[in-house]
Short mmCIF file of C-alpha atoms in Angstrom, two decimals:
data_model
loop_
_atom_site.label_atom_id
_atom_site.label_comp_id
_atom_site.label_asym_id
_atom_site.label_seq_id
_atom_site.Cartn_x
_atom_site.Cartn_y
_atom_site.Cartn_z
CA MET A 1 -50.66 -24.39 78.27
CA ILE A 2 -54.43 -23.44 76.28
CA ARG A 3 -56.95 -24.79 77.31
CA GLY A 4 -59.83 -26.05 75.31
CA GLY A 5 -63.12 -24.66 75.47
CA PHE A 6 -62.46 -21.12 75.11
CA LEU A 7 -64.74 -20.00 72.41
CA SER A 8 -67.68 -19.44 72.67
CA ASP A 9 -70.78 -21.79 70.69
CA ALA A 10 -71.26 -18.22 68.08
CA GLU A 11 -67.89 -17.84 67.57
CA ARG A 12 -66.77 -21.94 67.29
CA GLN A 13 -69.66 -21.88 64.62
CA ALA A 14 -67.69 -18.54 62.58
CA LEU A 15 -64.24 -20.31 62.74
CA THR A 16 -65.89 -23.66 61.82
CA ALA A 17 -67.63 -22.33 58.88
CA MET A 18 -64.29 -20.45 58.34
CA ALA A 19 -62.38 -23.76 58.04
CA ARG A 20 -64.77 -25.19 55.76
CA ASP A 21 -65.80 -22.25 53.56
CA GLY A 22 -64.06 -23.74 49.82
CA LEU A 23 -64.03 -19.91 48.94
CA ALA A 24 -62.65 -18.50 52.03
CA GLU A 25 -58.63 -18.32 51.81
CA HIS A 26 -56.37 -21.29 52.11
CA ARG A 27 -53.57 -19.65 54.89
CA ILE A 28 -57.38 -18.02 56.42
CA ALA A 29 -58.98 -21.34 56.82
CA ARG A 30 -55.98 -23.34 58.34
CA ARG A 31 -55.73 -20.10 61.15
CA ALA A 32 -59.36 -21.09 61.69
CA ASN A 33 -59.34 -25.10 61.46
CA ALA A 34 -55.93 -24.32 63.92
CA ILE A 35 -57.62 -22.12 66.23
CA VAL A 36 -61.20 -25.06 67.02
CA LEU A 37 -59.24 -27.87 67.25
CA LEU A 38 -57.46 -26.04 70.23
CA ASP A 39 -60.59 -25.17 71.06
CA LYS A 40 -61.03 -28.86 71.02
CA GLY A 41 -58.13 -29.33 73.72
CA TRP A 42 -55.75 -30.03 71.76
CA SER A 43 -52.14 -29.21 72.27
CA CYS A 44 -50.04 -26.83 70.70
CA ALA A 45 -48.34 -29.70 69.47
CA ARG A 46 -50.62 -31.69 67.85
CA VAL A 47 -52.09 -28.79 66.22
CA ALA A 48 -48.87 -28.37 64.73
CA GLY A 49 -47.89 -31.63 63.95
CA ALA A 50 -51.32 -32.45 62.04
CA LEU A 51 -51.16 -29.11 59.80
CA LEU A 52 -47.51 -29.56 58.99
CA LEU A 53 -46.10 -26.86 61.01
CA ASP A 54 -43.87 -24.89 64.23
CA ASP A 55 -45.87 -25.59 66.92
CA ASP A 56 -44.94 -21.12 68.15
CA THR A 57 -46.75 -21.07 64.70
CA VAL A 58 -49.58 -22.23 66.43
CA ARG A 59 -49.45 -20.86 69.28
CA GLU A 60 -49.36 -17.16 67.76
CA TRP A 61 -52.44 -17.67 65.71
CA PHE A 62 -54.35 -17.96 69.24
CA GLN A 63 -52.37 -14.74 70.53
CA ALA A 64 -53.48 -12.89 67.42
CA TYR A 65 -57.52 -14.08 68.18
CA GLU A 66 -56.63 -14.05 71.32
CA THR A 67 -56.40 -10.29 71.16
CA GLY A 68 -58.03 -9.06 68.11
CA GLY A 69 -60.46 -12.18 66.80
CA LEU A 70 -61.35 -13.19 63.49
CA ASP A 71 -59.65 -9.84 62.12
CA ALA A 72 -56.32 -10.66 63.37
CA LEU A 73 -56.76 -14.04 61.71
CA SER A 74 -57.08 -12.80 58.50
CA ARG A 75 -54.03 -10.57 58.51
CA PHE A 76 -50.56 -11.18 56.87
CA GLY A 77 -48.14 -8.18 57.23
CA HIS A 78 -45.80 -8.44 60.33
CA GLU A 79 -48.57 -7.38 63.05
CA GLY A 80 -48.17 -10.42 65.03
CA SER A 81 -44.30 -10.01 65.72
CA SER A 82 -44.38 -5.95 65.39
CA CYS A 83 -47.46 -4.19 66.67
CA ARG A 84 -45.93 -5.07 70.30
CA LEU A 85 -43.69 -3.23 70.66
CA THR A 86 -43.68 0.33 70.88
CA LEU A 87 -41.20 1.92 68.35
CA GLU A 88 -38.96 3.00 71.14
CA GLN A 89 -38.46 -0.50 71.91
CA GLN A 90 -38.63 -0.88 67.64
CA ALA A 91 -35.69 1.64 68.10
CA ALA A 92 -33.75 0.28 71.09
CA LEU A 93 -33.89 -3.18 69.29
CA GLN A 94 -32.17 -1.93 65.83
CA SER A 95 -29.48 -0.69 68.33
CA TRP A 96 -28.53 -3.10 70.54
CA ILE A 97 -28.41 -5.49 66.60
CA THR A 98 -26.45 -3.30 64.60
CA VAL A 99 -23.85 -2.92 67.27
CA ARG A 100 -23.84 -6.29 68.77
CA LEU A 101 -24.41 -8.72 65.29
CA PRO A 102 -26.24 -11.49 67.27
CA ARG A 103 -25.35 -14.39 65.27
CA SER A 104 -29.13 -16.21 65.98
CA THR A 105 -32.63 -15.91 66.73
CA ARG A 106 -32.04 -17.05 69.86
CA THR A 107 -29.43 -14.87 71.43
CA ILE A 108 -32.10 -12.01 70.09
CA GLY A 109 -35.45 -13.43 71.05
CA ALA A 110 -33.23 -14.25 74.73
CA TRP A 111 -32.44 -10.04 74.54
CA LEU A 112 -36.48 -8.84 73.95
CA GLU A 113 -37.40 -11.22 76.90
CA LYS A 114 -35.17 -9.93 79.06
CA ASN A 115 -35.50 -6.26 78.42
CA HIS A 116 -38.89 -5.76 77.18
CA GLY A 117 -40.83 -9.18 78.62
CA PHE A 118 -41.78 -9.69 75.04
CA ASN A 119 -41.72 -14.02 74.00
CA TYR A 120 -41.67 -14.98 70.58
CA GLY A 121 -41.50 -17.24 67.87
CA ARG A 122 -38.48 -18.18 65.27
CA SER A 123 -40.90 -17.29 62.96
CA GLY A 124 -42.99 -14.68 64.04
CA LEU A 125 -39.06 -13.59 65.20
CA ILE A 126 -37.82 -13.30 61.76
CA ALA A 127 -40.49 -11.41 60.15
CA LEU A 128 -39.66 -8.69 62.78
CA LEU A 129 -35.92 -8.73 61.67
CA HIS A 130 -36.82 -8.32 58.36
CA ARG A 131 -39.22 -5.96 58.79
CA LEU A 132 -36.93 -4.06 61.11
CA GLY A 133 -34.59 -4.03 57.99
CA PHE A 134 -32.41 -7.05 59.09
CA ASP A 135 -30.81 -10.14 57.43
CA TYR A 136 -29.18 -12.88 58.04
CA ARG A 137 -25.64 -12.56 56.37
CA LYS A 138 -21.96 -14.81 56.19
CA PRO A 139 -19.24 -12.13 56.28
CA HIS A 140 -16.62 -11.26 52.95
CA LYS A 141 -13.12 -13.03 53.53
CA MET A 142 -11.49 -9.70 52.89
CA PRO A 143 -7.41 -9.85 52.83
CA ARG A 144 -4.97 -8.06 55.12
CA GLY A 145 -3.50 -5.25 53.99
CA LEU A 146 -5.64 -4.06 51.08
CA ASN A 147 -5.03 -0.88 49.72
CA ASP A 148 -7.41 1.44 47.33
CA VAL A 149 -4.33 3.08 45.42
CA ARG A 150 -2.51 0.31 43.99
CA GLN A 151 -5.59 -2.02 43.10
CA GLN A 152 -6.38 0.95 41.57
CA ALA A 153 -3.55 1.00 39.86
CA PHE A 154 -3.04 -2.73 38.93
CA ILE A 155 -6.36 -2.45 37.08
CA ALA A 156 -5.34 0.08 35.03
CA SER A 157 -1.98 -0.80 33.82
CA TYR A 158 -3.80 -4.19 33.27
CA GLU A 159 -6.95 -2.92 31.13
CA LYS A 160 -3.68 -0.38 28.97
CA LEU A 161 -1.65 -3.65 28.43
CA LEU A 162 -4.11 -5.30 27.14
CA ASN A 163 -5.47 -2.20 24.73
CA THR A 164 -2.39 -1.78 23.81
CA MET A 165 -0.29 -5.24 23.00
CA ALA A 166 0.32 -6.93 19.48
CA ALA A 167 -1.24 -9.62 18.09
CA ASP A 168 2.20 -11.51 18.51
CA GLU A 169 1.77 -11.43 22.70
CA ALA A 170 -0.55 -13.07 24.83
CA VAL A 171 -0.92 -13.08 28.38
CA VAL A 172 -2.09 -15.94 31.63
CA PHE A 173 -1.90 -16.13 34.88
CA VAL A 174 0.32 -17.86 37.30
CA ASP A 175 -0.16 -19.87 40.55
CA ALA A 176 -0.40 -23.09 42.86
CA VAL A 177 -2.56 -25.19 44.41
CA HIS A 178 -2.18 -27.96 46.77
CA PRO A 179 -5.69 -29.94 46.85
CA THR A 180 -5.82 -32.56 49.80
CA HIS A 181 -7.52 -35.61 49.52
CA GLN A 182 -10.34 -35.07 51.19
CA VAL A 183 -13.73 -34.84 50.40
CA ARG A 184 -14.98 -30.86 50.84
CA ALA A 185 -18.89 -31.27 52.30
CA ALA A 186 -21.42 -28.79 50.11
CA GLY A 187 -24.84 -28.21 50.81
CA CYS A 188 -27.20 -29.76 48.55
CA TRP A 189 -30.89 -30.29 48.41
CA ALA A 190 -32.38 -33.56 50.14
CA PRO A 191 -35.35 -34.89 51.51
CA LYS A 192 -36.33 -32.97 55.14
CA ASP A 193 -36.01 -36.67 56.82
CA THR A 194 -33.19 -37.85 55.59
CA ALA A 195 -29.94 -37.24 57.54
CA ILE A 196 -26.37 -36.82 54.94
CA ALA A 197 -23.22 -37.28 55.29
CA VAL A 198 -19.56 -37.57 53.42
CA GLU A 199 -17.22 -40.16 54.37
CA GLN A 200 -13.71 -38.86 55.42
CA THR A 201 -10.29 -40.80 53.84
CA THR A 202 -7.55 -41.40 56.20
CA GLY A 203 -4.72 -40.25 54.22
CA ARG A 204 -3.16 -36.54 54.27
CA GLN A 205 -1.74 -36.54 50.50
CA SER A 206 -1.53 -33.11 48.53
CA LEU A 207 -0.89 -32.46 45.34
CA ASN A 208 1.52 -29.20 44.32
CA ILE A 209 0.23 -27.99 41.18
CA HIS A 210 1.87 -25.12 39.51
CA GLY A 211 -0.33 -23.87 36.80
CA ALA A 212 -1.08 -20.90 34.40
CA ILE A 213 -4.45 -20.03 32.70
CA ASN A 214 -4.57 -17.84 29.53
CA LEU A 215 -7.98 -16.42 29.78
CA GLU A 216 -8.60 -15.72 25.73
CA THR A 217 -7.61 -19.21 25.10
CA GLY A 218 -8.74 -21.02 27.96
CA GLN A 219 -5.21 -22.82 27.43
CA THR A 220 -3.61 -24.16 31.02
CA GLN A 221 -0.23 -26.12 31.06
CA MET A 222 -1.12 -27.82 34.47
CA LEU A 223 2.58 -29.42 36.11
CA GLU A 224 2.04 -31.41 38.51
CA VAL A 225 5.90 -31.22 40.79
CA THR A 226 6.82 -31.99 44.29
CA LYS A 227 7.51 -28.64 45.43
CA VAL A 228 6.70 -25.78 44.37
CA ASN A 229 9.71 -23.53 44.33
CA ALA A 230 12.02 -20.95 41.86
CA MET A 231 12.58 -23.92 39.80
CA SER A 232 9.33 -25.30 39.70
CA LEU A 233 8.33 -21.73 38.19
CA ILE A 234 11.52 -21.97 35.39
CA ALA A 235 9.48 -25.71 34.12
CA LEU A 236 6.17 -23.41 33.80
CA LEU A 237 7.90 -20.86 32.25
CA LYS A 238 9.43 -23.12 29.52
CA ALA A 239 6.30 -24.85 29.79
CA ILE A 240 4.01 -21.92 28.66
CA GLU A 241 6.26 -20.71 26.42
CA ALA A 242 6.24 -23.60 24.70
CA ALA A 243 2.85 -24.06 23.87
CA HIS A 244 2.66 -20.35 22.52
CA PRO A 245 4.92 -20.59 19.79
CA ALA A 246 3.74 -17.96 17.59
CA LYS A 247 4.16 -15.17 20.38
CA LYS A 248 7.24 -13.43 20.84
CA ARG A 249 5.89 -11.55 24.57
CA ILE A 250 4.09 -13.42 27.10
CA HIS A 251 3.12 -11.11 29.59
CA VAL A 252 2.97 -13.83 32.82
CA TYR A 253 1.23 -11.83 35.99
CA LEU A 254 1.17 -14.03 39.20
CA ASP A 255 1.73 -12.77 43.02
CA ASN A 256 4.48 -12.07 45.26
CA ALA A 257 5.38 -15.51 47.00
CA SER A 258 9.37 -15.09 47.53
CA TYR A 259 10.28 -17.85 45.08
CA HIS A 260 8.43 -15.69 42.32
CA HIS A 261 11.72 -12.76 42.94
CA ALA A 262 14.11 -15.64 43.08
CA ASN A 263 17.63 -14.59 41.60
CA ILE A 264 18.11 -18.06 40.01
CA VAL A 265 14.57 -16.66 37.65
CA ARG A 266 15.45 -13.95 36.63
CA ASP A 267 19.25 -15.00 35.63
CA TRP A 268 17.08 -17.18 33.66
CA LEU A 269 14.40 -14.47 32.21
CA LYS A 270 17.63 -12.53 31.16
CA GLU A 271 18.20 -15.69 29.09
CA GLN A 272 18.46 -15.48 24.77
CA HIS A 273 14.93 -15.70 23.39
CA ARG A 274 13.03 -16.03 26.01
CA LYS A 275 9.60 -14.69 26.14
CA SER A 276 8.34 -14.36 29.61
CA VAL A 277 8.13 -10.85 31.25
CA LEU A 278 6.98 -11.01 35.15
CA HIS A 279 4.42 -8.67 36.12
CA PHE A 280 3.38 -8.87 39.34
CA ILE A 281 -0.45 -8.96 41.71
CA PRO A 282 -0.52 -6.64 44.53
CA PRO A 283 -0.30 -8.09 48.14
CA TYR A 284 -2.86 -9.37 49.79
CA CYS A 285 -5.38 -9.14 46.18
CA PRO A 286 -6.17 -12.71 45.51
CA HIS A 287 -9.54 -11.28 43.83
CA LEU A 288 -6.63 -9.91 41.14
CA ASP A 289 -5.43 -12.87 40.35
CA PRO A 290 -8.18 -15.57 37.32
CA ILE A 291 -6.52 -18.03 38.68
CA GLU A 292 -7.82 -18.80 41.90
CA GLN A 293 -11.44 -18.45 40.18
CA CYS A 294 -9.86 -21.37 38.41
CA TRP A 295 -9.66 -23.34 42.08
CA ALA A 296 -12.65 -22.74 43.76
CA LEU A 297 -13.87 -23.92 40.22
CA MET A 298 -11.81 -27.20 40.44
CA HIS A 299 -13.16 -27.49 43.66
CA GLN A 300 -16.00 -27.59 43.19
CA HIS A 301 -16.64 -30.58 40.08
CA THR A 302 -14.18 -32.39 41.85
CA THR A 303 -13.89 -32.50 45.78
CA HIS A 304 -17.11 -31.46 46.79
CA ASN A 305 -19.06 -34.12 47.98
CA ARG A 306 -17.65 -36.95 45.37
CA ASP A 307 -15.55 -39.57 47.67
CA TYR A 308 -12.46 -41.50 45.58
CA LYS A 309 -11.09 -44.22 47.41
CA THR A 310 -7.61 -43.38 46.33
CA PHE A 311 -4.95 -40.80 46.48
CA ARG A 312 -4.44 -41.73 41.86
CA GLN A 313 -8.47 -41.53 41.41
CA PHE A 314 -8.95 -38.38 43.02
CA LYS A 315 -5.52 -37.40 41.30
CA ARG A 316 -6.00 -38.17 37.73
CA ALA A 317 -9.56 -36.46 38.69
CA ILE A 318 -8.25 -33.11 39.28
CA LEU A 319 -5.44 -32.48 36.48
CA LYS A 320 -7.80 -34.26 33.87
CA PHE A 321 -10.23 -31.09 35.22
CA LEU A 322 -7.38 -28.74 35.14
CA LYS A 323 -5.65 -30.05 31.96
CA HIS A 324 -8.93 -31.43 29.78
CA THR A 325 -12.50 -29.95 31.35
CA ILE A 326 -11.49 -26.72 31.07
CA PRO A 327 -10.05 -26.00 27.83
CA LYS A 328 -11.84 -28.52 26.22
CA ASN A 329 -15.35 -26.46 28.04
CA TRP A 330 -13.87 -23.02 27.64
CA ASN A 331 -16.65 -21.71 25.72
CA ARG A 332 -19.70 -22.48 29.09
CA LEU A 333 -16.61 -21.70 31.69
CA CYS A 334 -15.00 -18.96 30.11
CA ASP A 335 -17.91 -16.49 32.25
CA ARG A 336 -17.02 -18.44 35.61
CA ILE A 337 -12.95 -17.23 35.18
CA THR A 338 -12.79 -13.59 34.77
CA ASP A 339 -10.65 -10.76 35.06
CA ASN A 340 -13.38 -8.54 34.87
CA PHE A 341 -11.54 -6.90 37.74
CA ARG A 342 -12.96 -4.41 40.69
CA VAL A 343 -11.29 -2.71 43.78
CA ILE A 344 -11.82 -3.86 46.93
CA HIS A 345 -12.61 -0.81 48.84
CA ARG A 346 -12.06 -1.97 52.87
CA ASP A 347 -13.98 1.66 54.43
CA LYS A 348 -17.22 -0.34 52.54
CA PHE A 349 -17.20 -2.93 54.82
CA ARG A 350 -17.91 -3.41 59.16
CA VAL A 351 -15.00 -5.22 59.70
CA VAL A 352 -16.24 -8.27 62.65
CA ALA A 353 -13.09 -10.06 63.71
#
């Protein structure tokens, strides 16, 4: 607790003049105002409420003034959160964070207090961490079993095909998706004092969609099926060939699901006048299948913070987006669903789990 009356008359007069000076920088004036109010006996919480701050910030300002006077109040670097640690202590903190990757500032603050006796507020601690070269970040999702050579070989083969195929050939990407009748909660801007929520439906019904997309035209074929299997793939391939009547050959890229390799599929492809040629994406490489971006875009537009009272309404919204919205708006959406492939090098990431 900070007891009032700690200022001399001269200090109080100087701080009051600074707080009232219309030409002084607003941030300095606010700090001076906070010190004057503390001197009058106000608590940190009361001062913070009046100035729309948090009480840890008010305490840091008081500690800065107590240590360095008016000069300390006028500095806006990381002095309040870095100069208290020696270079050796900073190095120890950096080493510990690099090894442990703590998930909260509270954990870091507890370590600092236990090992070096420093009690940091949240804002001061964040400033210190930024100064030491740390950011708060979320790990990327990385598939298991990534192989650099296979990825590079696939990209090279795909680019060679695009550069050499004839005008009467086309390329499509195929995959399946199973959206569930549920709202997907997504972050949004909202008033600070308003609690927000999404209502959850009681059903667990899902759609089974076997689909394809042509990245050149934005044309899609989306089949709602009872079960995704070899038979649904054959039905989809028929729909793809029917949608490309002027093409003599259609290169179909798809993943290594077992039903894609089924004998019934191979036998169908051998039939006379078939146009489809299957190309398989390397295992564990969803980033090399652009239709995955199509599913992500579908969820963004149809399930994020969107509630459908019935499964019928949910199904209609999903299929409308996939069958009609994407092709109709392809000029706008083509930058979101692309074949701008890149190799994900596992050795360039630190895997934390």
